[in-house]
């Protein structure tokens, strides 16, 4: 299952549509604040999220997520790729950073094989 | 203290006068601001050490001369007039206020000052005191602060624009990709009516995407990662990228160096971006051959390296400032590339400009200090 967190509704909907079309199960939220307690989430194959969001920012959430799900890869997609973010991503081996717009196929390659 | 009547001052009065004089001399010597006194004719009667330092004149060079020599035009010519008018009308102009004006040093340099003037009288003798504050440094700090604030604003605005544009673009791109994938999969029959528009949408989105990326580049702070670079290798590898396209367009693309080149201390990634941009522009200028694009490097005498990208295209119009943001001569140009190039070169402590090439074309020249950008304290 793909966990998708992005406050841009259009993008979230479009990406979810691609994922579903591609055979993946998706659960999506607009903000990290809406995500259920991390320890209750199961069978996650990947976390895809934005950086700038309403509520907690993507980096902070990703760090907390990683504590509970250390083996689940994280892809951060963001429109504005600042040096700050690049630096932060460089020190987080579990995090892959991509600038929006993203190529779906490239994203799909990071996903484990679908069921 | 008993005051003595008679013509000659008493010993005590003389002592008091000498003490007062010594006090004032000490103050004048120590004062960091220029203190100047003039008589009713405007002639300088006192010029303290700070004045000597700030204006660059020794006191005996200026004593007895008109104070207007310390002023640039138009103040210079107006000063006598002001003094006469004041004597006639008694209406002060400079007296009793601090004014921001300009002054002139011995070497001709005009600089900003704040000036306070007062009037004093002893018996029949009237004199004026002027205290000057050299605010050159202050104005420069203010200007630099304003510039930083302006850049910070640009940065914040860009982040907002990029975010607000980038997200809808990403959503559009995703939807278009979905349509295309379904079309290719055969979900629509026939496929062409759907596939073509979907591909066009993605192509246009690609252009918008480039625009947003370029604009982000412009607003980003260019913090450089400076390393020693082998210039010859760098130029060759930049040129190699465009070789195939040049051959296709019948353009002779060559690279060379006028003599041995030293190691250049610069940010290789940034420099590649600049060179890539210049070579791309050069090829686009020629468009289709026969034509030439030449990339050359040479060591200049003053520890500077010159890299030139020359094309045999139609040349750039005089009136166009190609480095200005959003200035472009190309139908599909963004007008951002060269503005970014100039930012990068400036950050290296270098300069970039262009000159016409004979018989036709343009030469874009970059000059960079070999030792790298000067470190900022």
Coordinates of C-alpha atoms in Angstrom, one line a residue:
Chain A
X1 CA 0.0 0.0 0.0
X2 CA 1.2 3.5 -0.9
X3 CA 0.9 6.2 1.7
X4 CA 0.5 9.6 0.0
X5 CA 0.5 12.9 1.8
X6 CA 0.2 16.2 -0.1
X7 CA -1.9 19.2 0.6
X8 CA -2.3 20.0 -3.1
X9 CA -5.5 18.2 -3.9
X10 CA -5.1 18.2 -7.7
X11 CA -1.7 16.7 -7.5
X12 CA -2.7 14.2 -4.9
X13 CA -5.7 13.1 -6.9
X14 CA -3.7 12.8 -10.2
X15 CA -0.9 10.8 -8.6
X16 CA -3.4 8.5 -6.8
X17 CA -5.2 7.9 -10.1
X18 CA -1.9 6.9 -11.8
X19 CA -1.0 4.6 -8.9
X20 CA -4.4 2.9 -8.9
X21 CA -4.4 2.6 -12.7
X22 CA -1.0 0.9 -12.3
X23 CA -2.4 -1.6 -9.9
X24 CA -1.4 -0.2 -6.5
X25 CA -3.5 0.4 -3.4
X26 CA -3.3 4.0 -2.2
X27 CA -4.3 5.7 1.0
X28 CA -3.9 9.5 0.9
X29 CA -4.1 12.5 3.2
X30 CA -3.8 16.2 2.8
X31 CA -1.7 16.8 5.8
X32 CA 0.6 14.8 8.2
X33 CA -1.8 16.0 10.9
X34 CA -4.6 13.9 9.3
X35 CA -2.5 10.7 9.2
X36 CA -3.5 8.1 11.8
X37 CA -0.9 7.2 14.5
X38 CA 2.1 5.9 12.8
X39 CA 2.3 2.7 14.7
X40 CA -1.2 1.7 13.5
X41 CA -0.2 1.8 9.8
X42 CA 0.5 -1.6 8.2
X43 CA 1.7 -3.1 5.0
X44 CA 3.1 0.1 3.7
X45 CA 5.3 -0.2 0.6
X46 CA 6.3 3.4 0.2
X47 CA 5.6 6.9 1.5
X48 CA 5.3 9.7 -1.0
X49 CA 4.9 13.2 0.3
X50 CA 5.5 16.9 -0.3
X51 CA 7.6 19.2 1.9
X52 CA 5.5 22.3 2.3
X53 CA 2.2 21.2 3.7
X54 CA -0.4 22.5 6.1
X55 CA 0.5 21.4 9.6
X56 CA 3.7 19.5 10.1
X57 CA 6.3 19.8 7.3
X58 CA 7.3 16.9 5.2
X59 CA 10.8 16.5 6.6
X60 CA 9.7 16.4 10.2
X61 CA 6.9 13.8 9.3
X62 CA 9.3 11.7 7.3
X63 CA 11.8 11.5 10.2
X64 CA 9.0 10.4 12.6
X65 CA 7.7 8.0 10.0
X66 CA 11.1 6.5 9.5
X67 CA 11.4 5.7 13.2
X68 CA 8.3 3.5 13.0
X69 CA 8.9 2.1 9.5
X70 CA 12.6 2.0 9.0
X71 CA 12.4 -0.3 6.0
X72 CA 9.8 1.7 4.0
X73 CA 11.4 4.0 1.4
X74 CA 10.3 7.6 1.3
X75 CA 10.0 9.8 -1.8
X76 CA 9.6 13.6 -1.2
X77 CA 8.2 15.4 -4.2
X78 CA 8.3 19.2 -4.1
X79 CA 7.8 22.1 -6.4
X80 CA 10.5 24.3 -4.8
X81 CA 13.8 22.5 -4.3
X82 CA 15.8 24.7 -2.0
X83 CA 19.4 24.1 -1.0
X84 CA 18.2 23.6 2.5
X85 CA 16.1 20.6 1.3
X86 CA 18.9 19.2 -0.8
X87 CA 21.2 19.3 2.2
X88 CA 18.6 17.7 4.5
X89 CA 18.0 14.9 1.9
X90 CA 21.7 14.3 1.6
X91 CA 21.9 13.3 5.2
X92 CA 18.9 11.0 5.1
X93 CA 19.7 7.8 3.2
X94 CA 16.1 6.6 3.4
X95 CA 14.8 9.7 1.6
X96 CA 14.7 10.3 -2.1
X97 CA 14.1 13.9 -3.3
X98 CA 12.4 14.8 -6.6
X99 CA 11.3 18.0 -8.1
X100 CA 7.7 18.4 -9.3
X101 CA 6.5 17.8 -12.0
X102 CA 7.5 14.2 -11.7
X103 CA 7.6 11.5 -14.2
X104 CA 5.2 8.7 -13.1
X105 CA 7.3 6.0 -14.6
X106 CA 10.4 7.2 -12.7
X107 CA 8.3 7.2 -9.5
X108 CA 6.9 3.7 -10.3
X109 CA 10.4 2.4 -10.6
X110 CA 11.0 3.2 -6.9
X111 CA 7.9 1.2 -6.0
X112 CA 8.1 -2.5 -5.1
X113 CA 6.3 -4.8 -7.5
X114 CA 2.5 -4.4 -7.3
X115 CA 0.2 -7.2 -6.3
Chain B
X1 CA 39.1 85.9 40.8
X2 CA 39.8 89.6 40.7
X3 CA 39.3 91.3 37.4
X4 CA 41.9 94.0 36.8
X5 CA 41.0 97.3 35.2
X6 CA 43.3 98.8 32.7
X7 CA 44.8 98.0 29.3
X8 CA 46.8 95.0 29.9
X9 CA 45.2 91.7 30.9
X10 CA 46.3 90.3 34.2
X11 CA 48.5 87.3 34.6
X12 CA 45.5 85.3 35.8
X13 CA 43.3 86.3 32.8
X14 CA 46.1 85.4 30.4
X15 CA 46.5 82.0 32.2
X16 CA 42.7 81.4 31.9
X17 CA 42.8 82.3 28.3
X18 CA 45.7 80.0 27.6
X19 CA 43.9 77.3 29.5
X20 CA 40.7 77.8 27.5
X21 CA 42.7 77.8 24.3
X22 CA 44.6 74.6 25.2
X23 CA 41.3 73.0 26.1
X24 CA 39.7 73.8 22.8
X25 CA 42.8 72.8 20.8
X26 CA 42.8 69.5 22.6
X27 CA 39.1 69.0 21.7
X28 CA 39.7 70.0 18.1
X29 CA 42.6 67.7 17.8
X30 CA 40.8 64.8 19.2
X31 CA 37.5 65.3 17.4
X32 CA 36.9 62.6 14.8
X33 CA 34.7 64.9 12.8
X34 CA 36.1 67.7 10.6
X35 CA 35.6 71.0 12.3
X36 CA 36.1 74.1 10.2
X37 CA 35.6 77.7 10.9
X38 CA 35.2 80.5 8.3
X39 CA 35.0 84.3 8.5
X40 CA 32.3 86.5 7.0
X41 CA 34.0 86.3 3.6
X42 CA 33.8 82.5 3.6
X43 CA 37.5 82.2 4.1
X44 CA 38.7 79.2 6.1
X45 CA 40.2 80.3 9.5
X46 CA 40.4 76.9 11.2
X47 CA 40.8 73.4 9.9
X48 CA 41.2 70.6 12.5
X49 CA 43.2 67.4 12.0
X50 CA 40.1 65.4 11.3
X51 CA 39.3 67.9 8.5
X52 CA 42.8 67.4 7.1
X53 CA 42.3 63.6 7.2
X54 CA 38.9 63.6 5.6
X55 CA 39.4 66.2 3.0
X56 CA 43.0 65.4 2.2
X57 CA 44.4 68.9 2.6
X58 CA 47.0 70.0 5.1
X59 CA 45.6 72.9 7.2
X60 CA 48.1 75.5 5.8
X61 CA 46.9 74.6 2.2
X62 CA 43.4 75.7 2.9
X63 CA 43.7 78.5 5.6
X64 CA 42.7 81.8 4.0
X65 CA 41.0 80.1 1.0
X66 CA 37.3 80.1 0.3
X67 CA 35.5 77.2 1.9
X68 CA 33.8 76.5 -1.4
X69 CA 36.9 74.6 -2.5
X70 CA 35.6 71.8 -0.2
X71 CA 32.4 71.6 -2.2
X72 CA 31.5 70.1 -5.5
X73 CA 29.3 72.0 -7.9
X74 CA 26.5 73.1 -7.6
X75 CA 27.1 74.0 -3.9
X76 CA 30.5 75.4 -4.8
X77 CA 29.2 78.3 -6.9
X78 CA 26.2 78.9 -4.7
X79 CA 28.0 79.3 -1.4
X80 CA 29.2 82.9 -1.8
X81 CA 25.6 83.8 -2.9
X82 CA 24.2 82.1 0.2
X83 CA 26.5 84.0 2.5
X84 CA 25.7 87.3 0.9
X85 CA 22.0 86.7 1.1
X86 CA 22.3 85.7 4.7
X87 CA 24.1 88.8 5.6
X88 CA 21.5 90.9 3.8
X89 CA 18.4 89.2 5.0
X90 CA 19.4 87.5 8.2
X91 CA 17.5 84.4 7.1
X92 CA 19.5 81.3 7.8
X93 CA 19.7 78.6 5.3
X94 CA 22.3 76.2 6.7
X95 CA 22.5 77.5 10.2
X96 CA 20.7 75.7 13.0
X97 CA 20.0 72.5 11.0
X98 CA 21.8 69.4 10.0
X99 CA 21.9 69.1 6.2
X100 CA 22.8 66.2 4.0
X101 CA 24.9 67.5 1.2
X102 CA 28.0 66.6 -0.8
X103 CA 31.6 67.6 -0.2
X104 CA 34.8 67.3 -2.3
X105 CA 38.1 65.9 -1.3
X106 CA 41.5 67.3 -2.5
X107 CA 41.7 64.4 -5.0
X108 CA 38.4 65.4 -6.5
X109 CA 36.3 62.7 -5.0
X110 CA 32.8 63.8 -4.2
X111 CA 31.4 62.2 -1.1
X112 CA 28.2 62.5 1.0
X113 CA 28.3 64.4 4.3
X114 CA 26.0 65.6 7.1
X115 CA 26.8 69.2 7.9
X116 CA 25.9 71.4 11.0
X117 CA 26.7 75.1 10.9
X118 CA 26.5 77.7 13.7
X119 CA 27.2 81.4 13.9
X120 CA 29.3 83.2 16.6
X121 CA 30.3 86.7 17.2
X122 CA 33.0 88.3 19.3
X123 CA 32.9 92.1 19.1
X124 CA 32.5 93.1 15.5
X125 CA 33.9 89.8 14.3
X126 CA 31.4 87.2 13.0
X127 CA 32.5 83.7 12.3
X128 CA 30.9 80.4 11.4
X129 CA 31.6 76.9 12.6
X130 CA 30.9 73.9 10.5
X131 CA 31.1 70.3 11.8
X132 CA 31.1 67.6 9.1
X133 CA 30.3 64.0 9.3
X134 CA 31.5 61.8 6.4
X135 CA 28.6 59.4 5.9
X136 CA 30.1 57.5 2.9
X137 CA 30.3 54.3 4.7
X138 CA 26.9 54.7 6.3
X139 CA 25.2 55.3 2.9
X140 CA 27.0 52.2 1.5
X141 CA 25.8 50.0 4.4
X142 CA 22.2 51.4 3.9
X143 CA 22.4 50.6 0.2
X144 CA 23.7 47.1 0.8
X145 CA 21.0 46.4 3.4
X146 CA 18.4 47.6 1.0
X147 CA 19.8 45.3 -1.7
X148 CA 19.8 42.3 0.7
X149 CA 16.1 43.1 1.6
X150 CA 15.2 43.3 -2.1
X151 CA 16.9 40.0 -2.8
X152 CA 15.2 38.4 0.2
X153 CA 11.9 39.6 -1.2
X154 CA 12.6 38.1 -4.6
X155 CA 13.6 34.8 -3.0
X156 CA 10.3 34.7 -1.0
X157 CA 8.2 35.7 -4.0
X158 CA 9.9 33.1 -6.2
X159 CA 9.4 30.3 -3.7
X160 CA 5.7 31.2 -3.6
X161 CA 5.4 31.4 -7.4
X162 CA 7.3 28.3 -8.0
X163 CA 5.2 26.4 -5.4
X164 CA 1.9 27.8 -6.7
X165 CA 2.8 27.2 -10.4
X166 CA 4.7 24.0 -9.8
X167 CA 1.9 22.1 -8.1
X168 CA -0.8 22.6 -10.7
X169 CA 1.8 21.8 -13.4
X170 CA 2.7 18.6 -11.6
X171 CA -1.0 17.7 -11.4
X172 CA -1.6 18.4 -15.1
X173 CA 1.5 16.4 -16.0
X174 CA 0.2 13.5 -14.0
X175 CA -3.2 13.5 -15.6
X176 CA -1.7 13.8 -19.1
X177 CA 0.7 10.9 -18.3
X178 CA -2.3 8.8 -17.2
X179 CA -4.1 9.5 -20.5
X180 CA -1.1 8.6 -22.5
X181 CA -0.5 5.4 -20.6
X182 CA -4.1 4.3 -21.1
X183 CA -4.0 5.3 -24.8
X184 CA -0.8 3.3 -25.3
X185 CA -2.3 0.3 -23.5
X186 CA -5.1 0.3 -26.0
X187 CA -7.9 1.5 -23.7
X188 CA -9.1 3.8 -26.6
X189 CA -9.6 2.6 -30.1
X190 CA -8.5 4.2 -32.3
X191 CA -5.7 5.5 -30.2
X192 CA -4.3 8.4 -32.4
X193 CA -7.0 11.0 -31.6
X194 CA -6.2 10.6 -27.9
X195 CA -2.5 9.9 -28.0
X196 CA -1.5 12.9 -30.0
X197 CA -3.2 15.6 -27.9
X198 CA -1.9 13.9 -24.8
X199 CA 1.6 14.0 -26.1
X200 CA 1.2 17.7 -27.1
X201 CA 0.0 18.5 -23.6
X202 CA 3.1 16.8 -22.1
X203 CA 5.3 18.7 -24.5
X204 CA 3.8 22.1 -23.5
X205 CA 4.0 21.2 -19.9
X206 CA 7.7 20.4 -20.4
X207 CA 8.3 23.9 -21.6
X208 CA 6.5 25.4 -18.6
X209 CA 8.4 23.2 -16.4
X210 CA 11.7 24.5 -17.9
X211 CA 10.6 28.0 -17.3
X212 CA 9.8 27.4 -13.6
X213 CA 13.2 25.6 -13.2
X214 CA 15.1 28.5 -14.8
X215 CA 13.3 31.0 -12.7
X216 CA 14.1 29.1 -9.6
X217 CA 17.8 29.1 -10.6
X218 CA 17.7 32.8 -11.0
X219 CA 16.3 33.4 -7.5
X220 CA 18.4 30.9 -5.8
X221 CA 21.5 32.0 -3.9
X222 CA 24.5 30.9 -5.8
X223 CA 26.7 29.5 -3.1
X224 CA 29.7 28.2 -4.9
X225 CA 31.7 25.0 -4.4
X226 CA 35.1 26.1 -5.5
X227 CA 37.7 23.5 -6.7
X228 CA 40.7 23.6 -9.0
X229 CA 39.5 22.8 -12.5
X230 CA 41.4 21.7 -15.6
X231 CA 40.0 24.2 -18.0
X232 CA 40.9 22.4 -21.2
X233 CA 39.2 19.3 -20.1
X234 CA 36.1 21.2 -19.0
X235 CA 35.7 23.0 -22.3
X236 CA 36.2 19.9 -24.3
X237 CA 33.6 18.0 -22.3
X238 CA 31.1 20.9 -22.7
X239 CA 31.7 21.1 -26.4
X240 CA 31.4 17.3 -26.8
X241 CA 27.7 17.5 -25.6
X242 CA 26.8 19.6 -28.6
X243 CA 28.9 17.9 -31.2
X244 CA 26.2 15.7 -32.7
X245 CA 23.7 18.6 -33.0
X246 CA 26.4 20.8 -34.6
X247 CA 27.2 18.2 -37.3
X248 CA 23.5 17.8 -38.0
X249 CA 23.2 21.5 -38.6
X250 CA 26.3 21.8 -40.6
X251 CA 28.0 24.0 -38.0
X252 CA 31.7 23.8 -37.3
X253 CA 32.1 23.5 -33.6
X254 CA 35.7 23.7 -32.3
X255 CA 37.5 24.3 -29.0
X256 CA 41.0 25.5 -28.4
X257 CA 43.4 27.3 -26.1
X258 CA 45.9 30.0 -26.7
X259 CA 48.8 28.5 -24.9
X260 CA 49.0 26.5 -21.6
X261 CA 46.2 27.1 -19.1
X262 CA 46.6 27.1 -15.3
X263 CA 44.2 25.4 -13.0
X264 CA 41.1 27.6 -12.5
X265 CA 39.5 27.8 -9.1
X266 CA 35.8 27.8 -9.6
X267 CA 32.5 25.9 -9.2
X268 CA 32.6 23.4 -12.0
X269 CA 28.9 22.6 -12.0
X270 CA 27.9 26.3 -12.2
X271 CA 30.5 27.0 -14.8
X272 CA 29.3 24.1 -16.9
X273 CA 25.8 25.6 -16.8
X274 CA 27.1 28.9 -18.1
X275 CA 29.1 27.4 -20.9
X276 CA 26.3 25.1 -21.8
X277 CA 24.0 28.1 -22.1
X278 CA 26.5 30.1 -24.2
X279 CA 27.2 27.2 -26.6
X280 CA 23.5 26.5 -27.0
X281 CA 22.9 30.2 -27.7
X282 CA 25.8 30.2 -30.2
X283 CA 24.4 27.2 -32.1
X284 CA 21.0 28.6 -32.1
X285 CA 22.3 31.9 -33.4
X286 CA 23.9 30.3 -36.4
X287 CA 20.8 28.0 -36.6
X288 CA 21.8 26.2 -39.8
X289 CA 25.2 26.2 -41.4
X290 CA 27.5 26.6 -42.9
X291 CA 28.7 28.5 -39.9
X292 CA 31.1 28.3 -36.9
X293 CA 31.0 28.2 -33.2
X294 CA 34.4 28.4 -31.5
X295 CA 35.1 28.0 -27.8
X296 CA 38.5 29.4 -26.7
X297 CA 40.4 30.0 -23.6
X298 CA 43.4 32.2 -22.9
X299 CA 45.4 33.3 -19.9
X300 CA 45.3 37.1 -19.5
X301 CA 48.2 38.8 -17.8
X302 CA 46.6 39.9 -14.5
X303 CA 45.9 36.4 -13.1
X304 CA 42.7 36.2 -15.1
X305 CA 41.4 33.6 -17.4
X306 CA 39.4 34.5 -20.5
X307 CA 36.9 32.0 -22.0
X308 CA 35.2 33.1 -25.2
X309 CA 32.3 31.6 -27.1
X310 CA 32.1 32.9 -30.6
X311 CA 29.5 32.4 -33.3
X312 CA 29.1 33.4 -36.9
X313 CA 25.4 34.2 -36.6
X314 CA 23.6 37.4 -37.3
X315 CA 25.0 39.2 -34.2
X316 CA 23.2 40.9 -31.3
X317 CA 21.5 44.3 -31.7
X318 CA 23.3 47.2 -29.9
X319 CA 20.2 48.3 -28.1
X320 CA 19.5 44.9 -26.5
X321 CA 20.9 44.1 -23.0
X322 CA 20.9 40.3 -23.3
X323 CA 21.9 39.9 -19.7
X324 CA 18.8 41.6 -18.5
X325 CA 16.2 39.4 -16.9
X326 CA 13.5 38.3 -19.3
X327 CA 15.3 39.9 -22.2
X328 CA 15.3 37.5 -25.2
X329 CA 15.7 37.7 -28.9
X330 CA 14.5 34.1 -29.4
X331 CA 10.9 33.2 -30.2
X332 CA 10.8 30.6 -27.5
X333 CA 13.4 32.0 -25.2
X334 CA 12.8 32.5 -21.5
X335 CA 15.2 35.4 -21.1
X336 CA 16.5 33.9 -18.0
X337 CA 19.6 31.9 -19.0
X338 CA 22.0 34.8 -19.5
X339 CA 20.8 36.6 -16.4
X340 CA 21.6 33.5 -14.5
X341 CA 25.0 33.2 -16.3
X342 CA 25.9 36.7 -15.3
X343 CA 24.9 36.0 -11.7
X344 CA 27.1 33.0 -11.6
X345 CA 30.1 34.7 -13.2
X346 CA 29.7 37.7 -10.9
X347 CA 29.6 35.4 -7.9
X348 CA 33.0 34.1 -9.1
X349 CA 34.3 37.6 -9.1
X350 CA 34.4 37.7 -12.8
X351 CA 32.7 39.5 -15.7
X352 CA 30.8 38.5 -18.7
X353 CA 30.1 40.6 -21.7
X354 CA 29.8 40.3 -25.5
X355 CA 31.3 42.0 -28.4
X356 CA 30.5 41.9 -32.1
X357 CA 32.5 39.5 -34.3
X358 CA 33.6 40.4 -37.8
X359 CA 32.2 39.9 -40.4
X360 CA 29.1 38.8 -38.5
X361 CA 28.3 37.2 -35.2
X362 CA 29.0 37.6 -31.6
X363 CA 31.7 36.8 -29.1
X364 CA 30.6 36.2 -25.5
X365 CA 33.6 36.7 -23.2
X366 CA 34.0 35.5 -19.6
X367 CA 36.9 36.8 -17.5
X368 CA 37.5 34.9 -14.3
X369 CA 40.1 35.3 -11.6
X370 CA 42.3 32.2 -11.6
X371 CA 42.6 32.1 -7.9
X372 CA 38.8 32.0 -7.5
X373 CA 36.3 34.3 -5.9
X374 CA 37.7 36.5 -3.2
X375 CA 36.6 35.2 0.2
X376 CA 34.2 37.4 2.0
X377 CA 35.0 38.4 5.6

